[in-house]
Tab-separated table of C-alpha atoms in Angstrom:
chain	number	residue	atom	x	y	z
A	1	UNK	CA	15.014	7.610	-17.322
A	2	UNK	CA	12.467	10.475	-17.322
A	3	UNK	CA	12.283	11.139	-14.006
A	4	UNK	CA	15.180	11.902	-11.600
A	5	UNK	CA	16.543	12.893	-8.189
A	6	UNK	CA	19.874	12.949	-8.386
A	7	UNK	CA	19.982	16.937	-9.394
A	8	UNK	CA	20.270	19.878	-6.992
A	9	UNK	CA	16.342	20.524	-7.279
A	10	UNK	CA	14.786	17.834	-5.154
A	11	UNK	CA	11.219	17.447	-4.863
A	12	UNK	CA	9.345	18.060	-1.341
A	13	UNK	CA	6.738	15.669	-0.397
A	14	UNK	CA	3.223	16.778	-1.047
A	15	UNK	CA	2.350	19.592	1.799
A	16	UNK	CA	0.080	17.450	4.719
A	17	UNK	CA	-3.792	18.781	3.968
A	18	UNK	CA	-5.387	20.396	7.622
A	19	UNK	CA	-7.646	17.823	9.151
A	20	UNK	CA	-11.337	18.891	8.403
A	21	UNK	CA	-13.185	19.866	11.427
A	22	UNK	CA	-15.287	17.273	12.916
A	23	UNK	CA	-18.760	18.804	12.101
A	24	UNK	CA	-17.745	19.296	8.660
A	25	UNK	CA	-16.858	15.653	8.472
A	26	UNK	CA	-20.453	14.811	10.065
A	27	UNK	CA	-21.993	16.425	7.344
A	28	UNK	CA	-19.829	15.148	4.481
A	29	UNK	CA	-20.297	11.816	5.642
A	30	UNK	CA	-23.975	12.298	5.543
A	31	UNK	CA	-24.063	13.295	1.884
A	32	UNK	CA	-21.994	10.524	1.333
A	33	UNK	CA	-24.145	8.039	2.740
A	34	UNK	CA	-27.058	9.822	0.948
A	35	UNK	CA	-25.659	9.571	-2.254
A	36	UNK	CA	-24.444	6.104	-1.947
A	37	UNK	CA	-28.012	4.943	-0.685
A	38	UNK	CA	-29.668	6.527	-3.413
A	39	UNK	CA	-27.575	4.962	-5.936
A	40	UNK	CA	-28.054	1.424	-4.328
A	41	UNK	CA	-31.546	1.914	-4.245
A	42	UNK	CA	-31.376	2.622	-7.725
A	43	UNK	CA	-29.604	-0.753	-8.362
A	44	UNK	CA	-26.142	1.275	-9.544
A	45	UNK	CA	-24.036	-0.157	-6.744
A	46	UNK	CA	-24.605	-1.962	-3.427
A	47	UNK	CA	-21.180	-1.193	-1.283
A	48	UNK	CA	-20.255	-4.166	1.334
A	49	UNK	CA	-21.044	-1.814	4.504
A	50	UNK	CA	-22.763	1.728	5.115
A	51	UNK	CA	-21.205	2.594	8.281
A	52	UNK	CA	-19.541	5.770	9.033
A	53	UNK	CA	-15.783	3.927	9.791
A	54	UNK	CA	-16.025	2.261	6.772
A	55	UNK	CA	-17.199	4.995	4.708
A	56	UNK	CA	-14.496	7.411	5.932
A	57	UNK	CA	-11.428	5.652	4.582
A	58	UNK	CA	-13.195	6.054	0.889
A	59	UNK	CA	-13.975	9.483	1.371
A	60	UNK	CA	-10.109	10.422	2.973
A	61	UNK	CA	-8.493	8.787	0.129
A	62	UNK	CA	-10.451	10.993	-2.341
A	63	UNK	CA	-10.116	14.118	-0.094
A	64	UNK	CA	-13.624	14.278	0.917
A	65	UNK	CA	-14.904	14.750	-2.846
A	66	UNK	CA	-18.175	12.649	-3.238
A	67	UNK	CA	-18.282	11.729	-7.127
A	68	UNK	CA	-14.674	10.198	-6.803
A	69	UNK	CA	-15.294	8.452	-3.725
A	70	UNK	CA	-18.122	6.811	-5.411
A	71	UNK	CA	-16.197	5.900	-8.459
A	72	UNK	CA	-13.637	4.352	-6.114
A	73	UNK	CA	-16.151	2.378	-3.892
A	74	UNK	CA	-17.493	1.163	-7.312
A	75	UNK	CA	-13.947	0.404	-8.430
A	76	UNK	CA	-12.942	-1.299	-4.832
A	77	UNK	CA	-15.787	-3.656	-4.904
A	78	UNK	CA	-15.566	-4.642	-8.691
A	79	UNK	CA	-11.660	-5.620	-8.120
A	80	UNK	CA	-12.699	-7.616	-4.893
A	81	UNK	CA	-15.467	-9.641	-7.059
A	82	UNK	CA	-12.850	-10.429	-9.660
A	83	UNK	CA	-9.991	-11.422	-7.374
A	84	UNK	CA	-11.855	-12.802	-4.716
A	85	UNK	CA	-8.919	-15.607	-4.143
A	86	UNK	CA	-6.838	-12.579	-2.526
A	87	UNK	CA	-9.397	-12.164	0.336
A	88	UNK	CA	-10.685	-15.498	0.940
A	89	UNK	CA	-9.102	-17.166	3.863
A	90	UNK	CA	-6.090	-15.304	4.218
A	91	UNK	CA	-3.610	-15.362	7.067
A	92	UNK	CA	-0.348	-13.720	7.384
A	93	UNK	CA	1.174	-17.127	8.623
A	94	UNK	CA	0.205	-18.724	5.212
A	95	UNK	CA	2.320	-16.003	3.428
A	96	UNK	CA	5.518	-16.441	5.899
A	97	UNK	CA	7.412	-17.810	2.707
A	98	UNK	CA	6.998	-14.045	1.337
A	99	UNK	CA	8.155	-12.640	4.577
A	100	UNK	CA	10.986	-15.014	5.018
A	101	UNK	CA	12.541	-14.272	1.695
A	102	UNK	CA	12.238	-10.290	2.499
A	103	UNK	CA	9.905	-9.659	-1.050
A	104	UNK	CA	7.437	-7.256	0.875
A	105	UNK	CA	7.691	-5.556	4.385
A	106	UNK	CA	5.860	-2.715	6.341
A	107	UNK	CA	8.534	-0.783	8.698
A	108	UNK	CA	7.255	-1.106	12.356
A	109	UNK	CA	8.095	2.630	12.582
A	110	UNK	CA	6.903	5.562	10.749
A	111	UNK	CA	9.308	8.299	8.579
A	112	UNK	CA	10.035	11.985	9.542
A	113	UNK	CA	6.597	13.104	8.249
A	114	UNK	CA	4.823	10.142	10.294
A	115	UNK	CA	3.618	7.980	6.844
A	116	UNK	CA	4.193	4.490	7.089
A	117	UNK	CA	6.608	2.939	4.778
A	118	UNK	CA	6.220	-0.381	2.589
A	119	UNK	CA	8.889	-1.911	0.529
A	120	UNK	CA	8.947	-4.567	-2.157
A	121	UNK	CA	12.280	-5.926	-2.982
A	122	UNK	CA	11.808	-7.455	-6.281
A	123	UNK	CA	14.841	-8.742	-7.211
A	124	UNK	CA	14.422	-11.205	-4.556
A	125	UNK	CA	11.048	-12.578	-5.432
A	126	UNK	CA	11.735	-16.389	-7.056
A	127	UNK	CA	8.757	-16.754	-9.612
A	128	UNK	CA	9.520	-20.692	-9.390
A	129	UNK	CA	8.457	-20.867	-5.752
A	130	UNK	CA	6.137	-17.588	-5.291
A	131	UNK	CA	3.558	-16.916	-7.840
A	132	UNK	CA	2.333	-13.336	-8.999
A	133	UNK	CA	-0.774	-14.123	-7.532
A	134	UNK	CA	0.475	-14.744	-3.959
A	135	UNK	CA	2.553	-11.259	-4.555
A	136	UNK	CA	-1.006	-9.543	-4.658
A	137	UNK	CA	-2.543	-11.711	-2.200
A	138	UNK	CA	0.423	-10.648	0.641
A	139	UNK	CA	0.427	-7.075	-0.859
A	140	UNK	CA	-3.527	-6.788	-0.645
A	141	UNK	CA	-3.004	-8.210	3.060
A	142	UNK	CA	-1.085	-5.882	4.098
A	143	UNK	CA	-2.556	-2.548	2.495
A	144	UNK	CA	-6.151	-3.657	3.912
A	145	UNK	CA	-4.645	-3.959	7.344
A	146	UNK	CA	-2.547	-1.010	7.103
A	147	UNK	CA	-5.762	0.772	6.184
A	148	UNK	CA	-7.063	0.450	9.915
A	149	UNK	CA	-4.528	2.888	11.246
A	150	UNK	CA	-6.072	6.376	11.425
A	151	UNK	CA	-2.781	8.016	10.733
A	152	UNK	CA	-2.493	5.973	7.482
A	153	UNK	CA	-5.977	6.900	6.264
A	154	UNK	CA	-5.033	10.478	6.437
A	155	UNK	CA	-1.451	11.073	5.745
A	156	UNK	CA	-0.856	8.268	3.340
A	157	UNK	CA	2.523	5.826	2.784
A	158	UNK	CA	5.316	5.983	1.129
A	159	UNK	CA	6.468	3.370	-1.415
A	160	UNK	CA	10.218	1.715	-2.048
A	161	UNK	CA	10.839	-0.194	-4.798
A	162	UNK	CA	14.213	-1.623	-4.925
A	163	UNK	CA	14.983	-3.727	-8.186
A	164	UNK	CA	18.216	-4.742	-7.273
A	165	UNK	CA	19.018	-8.364	-8.753
A	166	UNK	CA	16.061	-7.959	-11.427
A	167	UNK	CA	16.623	-10.448	-14.423
A	168	UNK	CA	14.549	-11.351	-17.680
A	169	UNK	CA	13.114	-14.314	-15.419
A	170	UNK	CA	10.939	-11.510	-13.378
A	171	UNK	CA	10.432	-9.742	-16.447
A	172	UNK	CA	8.768	-12.665	-18.272
A	173	UNK	CA	6.628	-12.849	-15.171
A	174	UNK	CA	4.990	-9.618	-15.496
A	175	UNK	CA	2.400	-9.684	-17.928
A	176	UNK	CA	-0.113	-6.976	-19.109
A	177	UNK	CA	-2.718	-8.783	-16.695
A	178	UNK	CA	-0.029	-8.130	-13.781
A	179	UNK	CA	0.261	-4.349	-14.563
A	180	UNK	CA	-3.183	-3.412	-14.907
A	181	UNK	CA	-3.856	-4.974	-11.625
A	182	UNK	CA	-1.090	-3.410	-10.154
A	183	UNK	CA	-2.141	-0.076	-11.660
A	184	UNK	CA	-5.837	-1.113	-10.109
A	185	UNK	CA	-4.585	-1.557	-6.760
A	186	UNK	CA	-2.310	1.579	-6.826
A	187	UNK	CA	-4.527	3.950	-8.367
A	188	UNK	CA	-8.252	3.399	-9.174
A	189	UNK	CA	-9.281	1.055	-7.030
A	190	UNK	CA	-7.862	1.200	-3.379
A	191	UNK	CA	-8.931	3.459	-0.917
A	192	UNK	CA	-5.037	4.431	0.245
A	193	UNK	CA	-2.954	7.670	-0.380
A	194	UNK	CA	0.670	7.430	-1.850
A	195	UNK	CA	2.439	10.215	-0.988
A	196	UNK	CA	5.995	9.183	-2.691
A	197	UNK	CA	7.369	6.369	-4.292
A	198	UNK	CA	11.054	5.532	-4.525
A	199	UNK	CA	12.832	3.267	-6.686
A	200	UNK	CA	16.292	1.966	-6.011
A	201	UNK	CA	18.631	0.319	-8.795
A	202	UNK	CA	16.562	0.337	-11.783
A	203	UNK	CA	18.383	-1.191	-14.641
A	204	UNK	CA	17.446	-1.747	-18.637
A	205	UNK	CA	15.128	-4.603	-17.771
A	206	UNK	CA	13.538	-2.038	-15.019
A	207	UNK	CA	13.274	-0.072	-17.747
A	208	UNK	CA	11.238	-2.462	-20.244
A	209	UNK	CA	9.043	-3.231	-17.828
A	210	UNK	CA	7.901	0.218	-16.704
A	211	UNK	CA	7.551	1.019	-20.201
A	212	UNK	CA	4.401	-0.909	-19.876
A	213	UNK	CA	3.200	1.045	-16.537
A	214	UNK	CA	4.147	4.675	-17.647
A	215	UNK	CA	1.239	5.320	-20.161
A	216	UNK	CA	-0.836	4.277	-17.820
A	217	UNK	CA	-0.030	6.524	-14.675
A	218	UNK	CA	-2.170	9.475	-13.892
A	219	UNK	CA	0.337	12.869	-14.181
A	220	UNK	CA	-0.088	13.009	-10.118
A	221	UNK	CA	1.733	9.772	-10.031
A	222	UNK	CA	4.486	10.429	-12.504
A	223	UNK	CA	5.106	13.476	-10.100
A	224	UNK	CA	5.896	11.393	-6.984
A	225	UNK	CA	7.937	9.130	-8.799
A	226	UNK	CA	11.798	9.348	-7.506
A	227	UNK	CA	14.513	7.549	-9.541
A	228	UNK	CA	17.528	6.807	-6.994
A	229	UNK	CA	19.697	4.236	-8.756
A	230	UNK	CA	22.277	2.815	-6.540
A	231	UNK	CA	22.675	6.229	-4.910
A	232	UNK	CA	20.999	5.680	-1.509
A	233	UNK	CA	22.055	9.507	-0.834
A	234	UNK	CA	19.679	10.619	-2.918
A	235	UNK	CA	16.751	8.436	-1.070
A	236	UNK	CA	18.052	9.887	1.939
A	237	UNK	CA	17.180	13.600	0.661
A	238	UNK	CA	13.726	12.263	1.087
A	239	UNK	CA	13.574	9.907	4.234
A	240	UNK	CA	16.191	10.377	6.524
A	241	UNK	CA	18.420	7.345	7.425
A	242	UNK	CA	17.547	7.094	10.927
A	243	UNK	CA	13.966	6.100	9.945
A	244	UNK	CA	15.135	3.733	7.069
A	245	UNK	CA	16.548	-0.149	7.680
A	246	UNK	CA	20.195	-0.657	7.096
A	247	UNK	CA	19.638	-2.347	3.901
A	248	UNK	CA	18.626	1.237	2.704
A	249	UNK	CA	21.594	2.974	4.245
A	250	UNK	CA	19.575	3.692	7.021
A	251	UNK	CA	20.571	2.924	10.601
A	252	UNK	CA	17.337	0.971	12.100
A	253	UNK	CA	17.860	-2.847	11.982
A	254	UNK	CA	16.190	-4.996	10.019
A	255	UNK	CA	12.477	-5.890	10.873
A	256	UNK	CA	10.330	-8.684	9.412
A	257	UNK	CA	7.101	-7.735	8.238
A	258	UNK	CA	5.424	-9.737	10.966
A	259	UNK	CA	6.568	-7.347	13.564
A	260	UNK	CA	4.065	-4.885	11.750
A	261	UNK	CA	1.208	-7.395	12.175
A	262	UNK	CA	2.021	-8.078	15.675
A	263	UNK	CA	2.128	-4.073	16.282
A	264	UNK	CA	-1.609	-3.865	14.996
A	265	UNK	CA	-2.701	-6.408	16.914
A	266	UNK	CA	-1.940	-4.347	20.310
A	267	UNK	CA	-4.306	-1.866	18.731
A	268	UNK	CA	-7.835	-1.982	20.198
A	269	UNK	CA	-9.741	-0.433	17.195
A	270	UNK	CA	-8.011	-3.239	14.918
A	271	UNK	CA	-8.891	-6.290	17.197
A	272	UNK	CA	-12.281	-5.495	17.971
A	273	UNK	CA	-13.127	-4.317	14.552
A	274	UNK	CA	-15.695	-6.311	12.273
A	275	UNK	CA	-14.278	-6.495	9.150
A	276	UNK	CA	-12.056	-8.262	6.692
A	277	UNK	CA	-8.667	-6.082	7.641
A	278	UNK	CA	-9.227	-6.812	11.130
A	279	UNK	CA	-9.885	-10.594	10.657
A	280	UNK	CA	-6.515	-10.641	8.600
A	281	UNK	CA	-4.697	-8.441	11.807
A	282	UNK	CA	-6.452	-11.382	14.179
A	283	UNK	CA	-4.906	-13.898	12.540
A	284	UNK	CA	-1.882	-12.436	12.986
A	285	UNK	CA	-1.973	-13.244	16.768
A	286	UNK	CA	-0.996	-16.496	15.818
A	287	UNK	CA	2.185	-15.368	14.694
A	288	UNK	CA	2.918	-13.555	18.025
A	289	UNK	CA	2.330	-16.876	19.739
A	290	UNK	CA	4.607	-18.699	17.190
A	291	UNK	CA	7.659	-15.958	17.948
A	292	UNK	CA	6.730	-16.189	21.786
A	293	UNK	CA	7.507	-19.727	21.775
A	294	UNK	CA	10.843	-19.815	19.726
A	295	UNK	CA	12.130	-16.852	21.788
Protein backbone atom coordinates (compact mmCIF):
# COMPACT_ATOMS: atom_id res chain seq x y z
CA UNK A 1 0.00 0.00 0.00
CA UNK A 2 1.30 3.39 -0.97
CA UNK A 3 -0.13 5.27 2.03
CA UNK A 4 -0.04 4.32 5.69
CA UNK A 5 -0.58 5.65 9.18
CA UNK A 6 1.03 2.80 11.04
CA UNK A 7 4.34 4.65 11.42
CA UNK A 8 5.28 7.20 14.04
CA UNK A 9 4.53 10.26 11.91
CA UNK A 10 0.75 10.46 11.75
CA UNK A 11 -0.51 13.30 9.60
CA UNK A 12 -2.93 15.63 11.35
CA UNK A 13 -6.18 16.75 9.80
CA UNK A 14 -6.01 19.89 7.66
CA UNK A 15 -6.36 23.05 9.71
CA UNK A 16 -9.88 24.46 9.89
CA UNK A 17 -10.07 27.73 8.02
CA UNK A 18 -11.37 30.76 9.85
CA UNK A 19 -14.86 31.77 8.76
CA UNK A 20 -15.01 34.65 6.30
CA UNK A 21 -16.59 37.78 7.71
CA UNK A 22 -20.20 38.43 6.80
CA UNK A 23 -19.59 41.49 4.63
CA UNK A 24 -16.90 39.67 2.65
CA UNK A 25 -19.21 36.70 2.18
CA UNK A 26 -21.95 38.99 0.88
CA UNK A 27 -19.55 40.52 -1.64
CA UNK A 28 -18.43 37.10 -2.82
CA UNK A 29 -22.04 35.96 -3.13
CA UNK A 30 -22.85 39.07 -5.16
CA UNK A 31 -19.94 38.43 -7.49
CA UNK A 32 -20.86 34.77 -7.71
CA UNK A 33 -24.49 35.50 -8.48
CA UNK A 34 -23.46 38.01 -11.17
CA UNK A 35 -21.06 35.50 -12.70
CA UNK A 36 -23.64 32.70 -12.78
CA UNK A 37 -26.34 35.04 -14.12
CA UNK A 38 -24.09 36.20 -16.96
CA UNK A 39 -23.26 32.62 -17.90
CA UNK A 40 -26.95 31.70 -17.75
CA UNK A 41 -27.85 34.61 -20.05
CA UNK A 42 -25.22 33.42 -22.53
CA UNK A 43 -26.83 30.01 -22.50
CA UNK A 44 -23.78 28.37 -20.95
CA UNK A 45 -25.47 27.04 -17.84
CA UNK A 46 -28.77 27.31 -15.98
CA UNK A 47 -28.52 26.49 -12.26
CA UNK A 48 -31.46 24.98 -10.40
CA UNK A 49 -31.58 27.90 -7.99
CA UNK A 50 -29.95 31.30 -7.57
CA UNK A 51 -30.74 32.10 -3.93
CA UNK A 52 -27.92 32.76 -1.46
CA UNK A 53 -28.56 29.68 0.66
CA UNK A 54 -28.12 27.44 -2.37
CA UNK A 55 -25.09 29.18 -3.87
CA UNK A 56 -23.20 29.42 -0.59
CA UNK A 57 -22.95 25.62 -0.37
CA UNK A 58 -20.97 25.51 -3.58
CA UNK A 59 -18.84 28.52 -2.66
CA UNK A 60 -17.93 27.02 0.70
CA UNK A 61 -17.05 23.72 -0.90
CA UNK A 62 -14.53 25.48 -3.15
CA UNK A 63 -13.27 27.97 -0.55
CA UNK A 64 -15.08 30.89 -2.17
CA UNK A 65 -13.17 30.66 -5.46
CA UNK A 66 -15.58 31.61 -8.24
CA UNK A 67 -14.33 29.62 -11.22
CA UNK A 68 -13.91 26.35 -9.29
CA UNK A 69 -17.34 26.99 -7.78
CA UNK A 70 -18.84 27.48 -11.22
CA UNK A 71 -17.26 24.26 -12.52
CA UNK A 72 -18.59 22.41 -9.48
CA UNK A 73 -22.12 23.67 -10.11
CA UNK A 74 -21.95 22.63 -13.76
CA UNK A 75 -20.64 19.19 -12.82
CA UNK A 76 -23.26 18.79 -10.08
CA UNK A 77 -26.17 19.60 -12.36
CA UNK A 78 -24.76 17.48 -15.17
CA UNK A 79 -24.44 14.53 -12.79
CA UNK A 80 -28.04 14.98 -11.64
CA UNK A 81 -29.36 15.10 -15.20
CA UNK A 82 -27.52 11.89 -16.10
CA UNK A 83 -28.60 10.11 -12.92
CA UNK A 84 -32.11 11.35 -12.12
CA UNK A 85 -33.14 7.91 -10.89
CA UNK A 86 -30.96 8.55 -7.83
CA UNK A 87 -32.96 11.67 -6.96
CA UNK A 88 -36.60 11.21 -7.98
CA UNK A 89 -39.09 10.05 -5.36
CA UNK A 90 -36.47 8.98 -2.84
CA UNK A 91 -37.47 8.54 0.81
CA UNK A 92 -35.29 7.17 3.63
CA UNK A 93 -37.88 4.53 4.51
CA UNK A 94 -37.45 3.05 1.02
CA UNK A 95 -33.75 2.54 1.75
CA UNK A 96 -34.39 0.68 5.00
CA UNK A 97 -32.88 -2.56 3.68
CA UNK A 98 -29.53 -0.78 3.35
CA UNK A 99 -29.86 0.72 6.83
CA UNK A 100 -30.83 -2.64 8.31
CA UNK A 101 -27.71 -4.22 6.80
CA UNK A 102 -25.57 -1.42 8.33
CA UNK A 103 -23.83 -0.77 5.00
CA UNK A 104 -24.00 3.04 5.18
CA UNK A 105 -24.42 5.22 8.22
CA UNK A 106 -23.95 8.78 9.44
CA UNK A 107 -23.27 8.91 13.16
CA UNK A 108 -25.70 11.17 15.07
CA UNK A 109 -22.78 12.86 16.85
CA UNK A 110 -19.55 14.55 15.74
CA UNK A 111 -15.89 13.73 16.34
CA UNK A 112 -13.50 15.94 18.30
CA UNK A 113 -13.04 18.57 15.56
CA UNK A 114 -16.79 19.02 15.08
CA UNK A 115 -17.06 17.03 11.86
CA UNK A 116 -19.66 14.43 10.99
CA UNK A 117 -18.56 10.84 10.37
CA UNK A 118 -20.03 8.75 7.56
CA UNK A 119 -19.00 5.14 7.26
CA UNK A 120 -19.37 2.42 4.65
CA UNK A 121 -19.10 -1.27 5.58
CA UNK A 122 -18.61 -2.66 2.09
CA UNK A 123 -18.22 -6.24 3.30
CA UNK A 124 -21.83 -6.20 4.54
CA UNK A 125 -23.12 -5.35 1.07
CA UNK A 126 -24.94 -8.25 -0.61
CA UNK A 127 -24.95 -7.54 -4.38
CA UNK A 128 -27.65 -10.19 -4.90
CA UNK A 129 -30.19 -8.14 -2.94
CA UNK A 130 -28.82 -4.59 -3.13
CA UNK A 131 -27.68 -3.12 -6.43
CA UNK A 132 -24.87 -0.64 -6.93
CA UNK A 133 -27.53 1.90 -7.91
CA UNK A 134 -29.26 1.34 -4.56
CA UNK A 135 -25.99 2.18 -2.81
CA UNK A 136 -25.57 5.35 -4.87
CA UNK A 137 -29.17 6.39 -4.12
CA UNK A 138 -28.69 5.90 -0.39
CA UNK A 139 -25.33 7.66 -0.38
CA UNK A 140 -26.65 10.69 -2.25
CA UNK A 141 -29.73 10.91 -0.01
CA UNK A 142 -27.44 11.01 3.02
CA UNK A 143 -25.04 13.53 1.49
CA UNK A 144 -27.79 15.85 0.21
CA UNK A 145 -29.46 15.87 3.62
CA UNK A 146 -26.14 16.36 5.36
CA UNK A 147 -25.33 19.42 3.30
CA UNK A 148 -28.23 21.22 4.97
CA UNK A 149 -26.12 21.40 8.13
CA UNK A 150 -24.19 24.66 8.26
CA UNK A 151 -21.31 23.08 10.16
CA UNK A 152 -20.97 20.34 7.55
CA UNK A 153 -20.72 22.95 4.78
CA UNK A 154 -17.90 24.76 6.56
CA UNK A 155 -15.93 21.95 8.22
CA UNK A 156 -16.65 19.06 5.89
CA UNK A 157 -16.85 15.46 7.01
CA UNK A 158 -14.83 12.34 7.73
CA UNK A 159 -15.28 9.08 5.82
CA UNK A 160 -14.54 5.60 7.13
CA UNK A 161 -14.46 2.70 4.67
CA UNK A 162 -14.45 -0.70 6.38
CA UNK A 163 -13.57 -3.52 3.98
CA UNK A 164 -13.80 -6.41 6.42
CA UNK A 165 -15.51 -9.30 4.61
CA UNK A 166 -14.73 -7.94 1.14
CA UNK A 167 -14.90 -10.73 -1.46
CA UNK A 168 -14.48 -11.28 -5.17
CA UNK A 169 -18.27 -11.08 -5.49
CA UNK A 170 -18.01 -7.44 -4.43
CA UNK A 171 -15.09 -6.83 -6.77
CA UNK A 172 -16.98 -8.20 -9.78
CA UNK A 173 -19.77 -5.68 -9.16
CA UNK A 174 -17.44 -2.66 -9.08
CA UNK A 175 -17.17 -1.73 -12.74
CA UNK A 176 -15.36 1.19 -14.42
CA UNK A 177 -18.72 2.99 -14.50
CA UNK A 178 -19.04 2.53 -10.75
CA UNK A 179 -15.54 3.88 -10.22
CA UNK A 180 -16.31 6.91 -12.38
CA UNK A 181 -19.45 7.75 -10.39
CA UNK A 182 -17.64 7.40 -7.06
CA UNK A 183 -14.97 9.84 -8.24
CA UNK A 184 -17.65 12.25 -9.47
CA UNK A 185 -19.42 12.22 -6.11
CA UNK A 186 -16.27 12.45 -4.00
CA UNK A 187 -14.15 14.80 -6.09
CA UNK A 188 -15.73 16.70 -8.97
CA UNK A 189 -19.51 16.88 -8.75
CA UNK A 190 -20.81 17.28 -5.22
CA UNK A 191 -20.64 20.35 -2.91
CA UNK A 192 -18.97 18.79 0.07
CA UNK A 193 -15.60 18.87 1.77
CA UNK A 194 -13.88 15.65 2.76
CA UNK A 195 -11.36 16.21 5.53
CA UNK A 196 -10.14 12.64 5.93
CA UNK A 197 -10.70 9.18 4.46
CA UNK A 198 -9.94 6.26 6.75
CA UNK A 199 -9.65 2.74 5.33
CA UNK A 200 -9.94 -0.34 7.54
CA UNK A 201 -9.26 -4.03 6.91
CA UNK A 202 -7.90 -3.61 3.41
CA UNK A 203 -6.93 -6.88 1.70
CA UNK A 204 -5.42 -7.98 -1.61
CA UNK A 205 -8.92 -7.74 -3.11
CA UNK A 206 -9.10 -4.14 -1.96
CA UNK A 207 -5.69 -3.52 -3.53
CA UNK A 208 -7.07 -4.65 -6.89
CA UNK A 209 -10.15 -2.45 -6.57
CA UNK A 210 -8.19 0.56 -5.32
CA UNK A 211 -5.85 0.31 -8.30
CA UNK A 212 -8.78 1.52 -10.44
CA UNK A 213 -9.38 4.54 -8.21
CA UNK A 214 -5.82 5.58 -7.44
CA UNK A 215 -4.94 7.10 -10.86
CA UNK A 216 -8.12 9.21 -10.76
CA UNK A 217 -7.62 10.66 -7.28
CA UNK A 218 -6.15 14.18 -7.11
CA UNK A 219 -3.06 14.58 -4.94
CA UNK A 220 -5.04 16.32 -2.19
CA UNK A 221 -7.25 13.26 -1.76
CA UNK A 222 -4.29 10.91 -1.67
CA UNK A 223 -2.82 13.05 1.09
CA UNK A 224 -5.92 12.65 3.29
CA UNK A 225 -6.21 8.87 2.83
CA UNK A 226 -5.17 6.90 5.91
CA UNK A 227 -4.82 3.11 5.72
CA UNK A 228 -5.06 1.31 9.06
CA UNK A 229 -5.53 -2.36 8.22
CA UNK A 230 -6.97 -4.04 11.31
CA UNK A 231 -5.15 -1.71 13.72
CA UNK A 232 -7.94 0.30 15.34
CA UNK A 233 -5.42 2.06 17.57
CA UNK A 234 -4.08 3.65 14.38
CA UNK A 235 -7.57 4.99 13.63
CA UNK A 236 -7.78 6.29 17.20
CA UNK A 237 -4.78 8.54 16.57
CA UNK A 238 -7.13 10.53 14.33
CA UNK A 239 -10.55 9.98 15.91
CA UNK A 240 -10.75 9.57 19.66
CA UNK A 241 -12.52 6.36 20.79
CA UNK A 242 -15.16 8.35 22.68
CA UNK A 243 -16.38 9.62 19.29
CA UNK A 244 -16.60 6.18 17.67
CA UNK A 245 -19.06 3.28 17.95
CA UNK A 246 -17.92 0.00 19.48
CA UNK A 247 -17.50 -1.58 16.03
CA UNK A 248 -14.52 0.73 15.48
CA UNK A 249 -13.06 0.25 18.95
CA UNK A 250 -14.97 3.17 20.40
CA UNK A 251 -17.18 3.59 23.44
CA UNK A 252 -20.38 4.77 21.78
CA UNK A 253 -23.33 2.43 21.15
CA UNK A 254 -24.34 1.44 17.64
CA UNK A 255 -26.95 3.66 15.99
CA UNK A 256 -29.10 3.17 12.92
CA UNK A 257 -28.68 5.79 10.21
CA UNK A 258 -32.37 6.52 10.74
CA UNK A 259 -31.44 8.22 14.02
CA UNK A 260 -29.50 10.86 12.11
CA UNK A 261 -32.40 11.56 9.75
CA UNK A 262 -34.69 11.92 12.75
CA UNK A 263 -32.32 14.42 14.36
CA UNK A 264 -32.36 16.49 11.17
CA UNK A 265 -36.16 16.70 11.21
CA UNK A 266 -35.86 18.63 14.48
CA UNK A 267 -33.89 21.39 12.75
CA UNK A 268 -36.34 24.13 11.58
CA UNK A 269 -33.97 25.15 8.76
CA UNK A 270 -34.17 21.64 7.38
CA UNK A 271 -37.90 21.07 7.81
CA UNK A 272 -38.82 24.45 6.33
CA UNK A 273 -36.30 24.33 3.48
CA UNK A 274 -37.76 24.25 -0.02
CA UNK A 275 -35.34 21.95 -1.81
CA UNK A 276 -34.60 18.35 -2.68
CA UNK A 277 -32.59 17.85 0.49
CA UNK A 278 -35.35 19.11 2.77
CA UNK A 279 -37.83 16.87 0.95
CA UNK A 280 -35.63 13.86 1.68
CA UNK A 281 -35.35 14.74 5.35
CA UNK A 282 -39.03 15.66 5.73
CA UNK A 283 -39.94 12.22 4.43
CA UNK A 284 -37.67 10.91 7.15
CA UNK A 285 -40.26 12.06 9.71
CA UNK A 286 -42.22 8.97 8.69
CA UNK A 287 -39.40 6.87 10.10
CA UNK A 288 -39.70 8.75 13.38
CA UNK A 289 -43.39 7.89 13.64
CA UNK A 290 -42.69 4.24 12.82
CA UNK A 291 -40.04 3.97 15.51
CA UNK A 292 -42.31 5.66 18.05
CA UNK A 293 -45.05 3.11 17.39
CA UNK A 294 -42.61 0.24 17.91
CA UNK A 295 -41.33 1.57 21.22
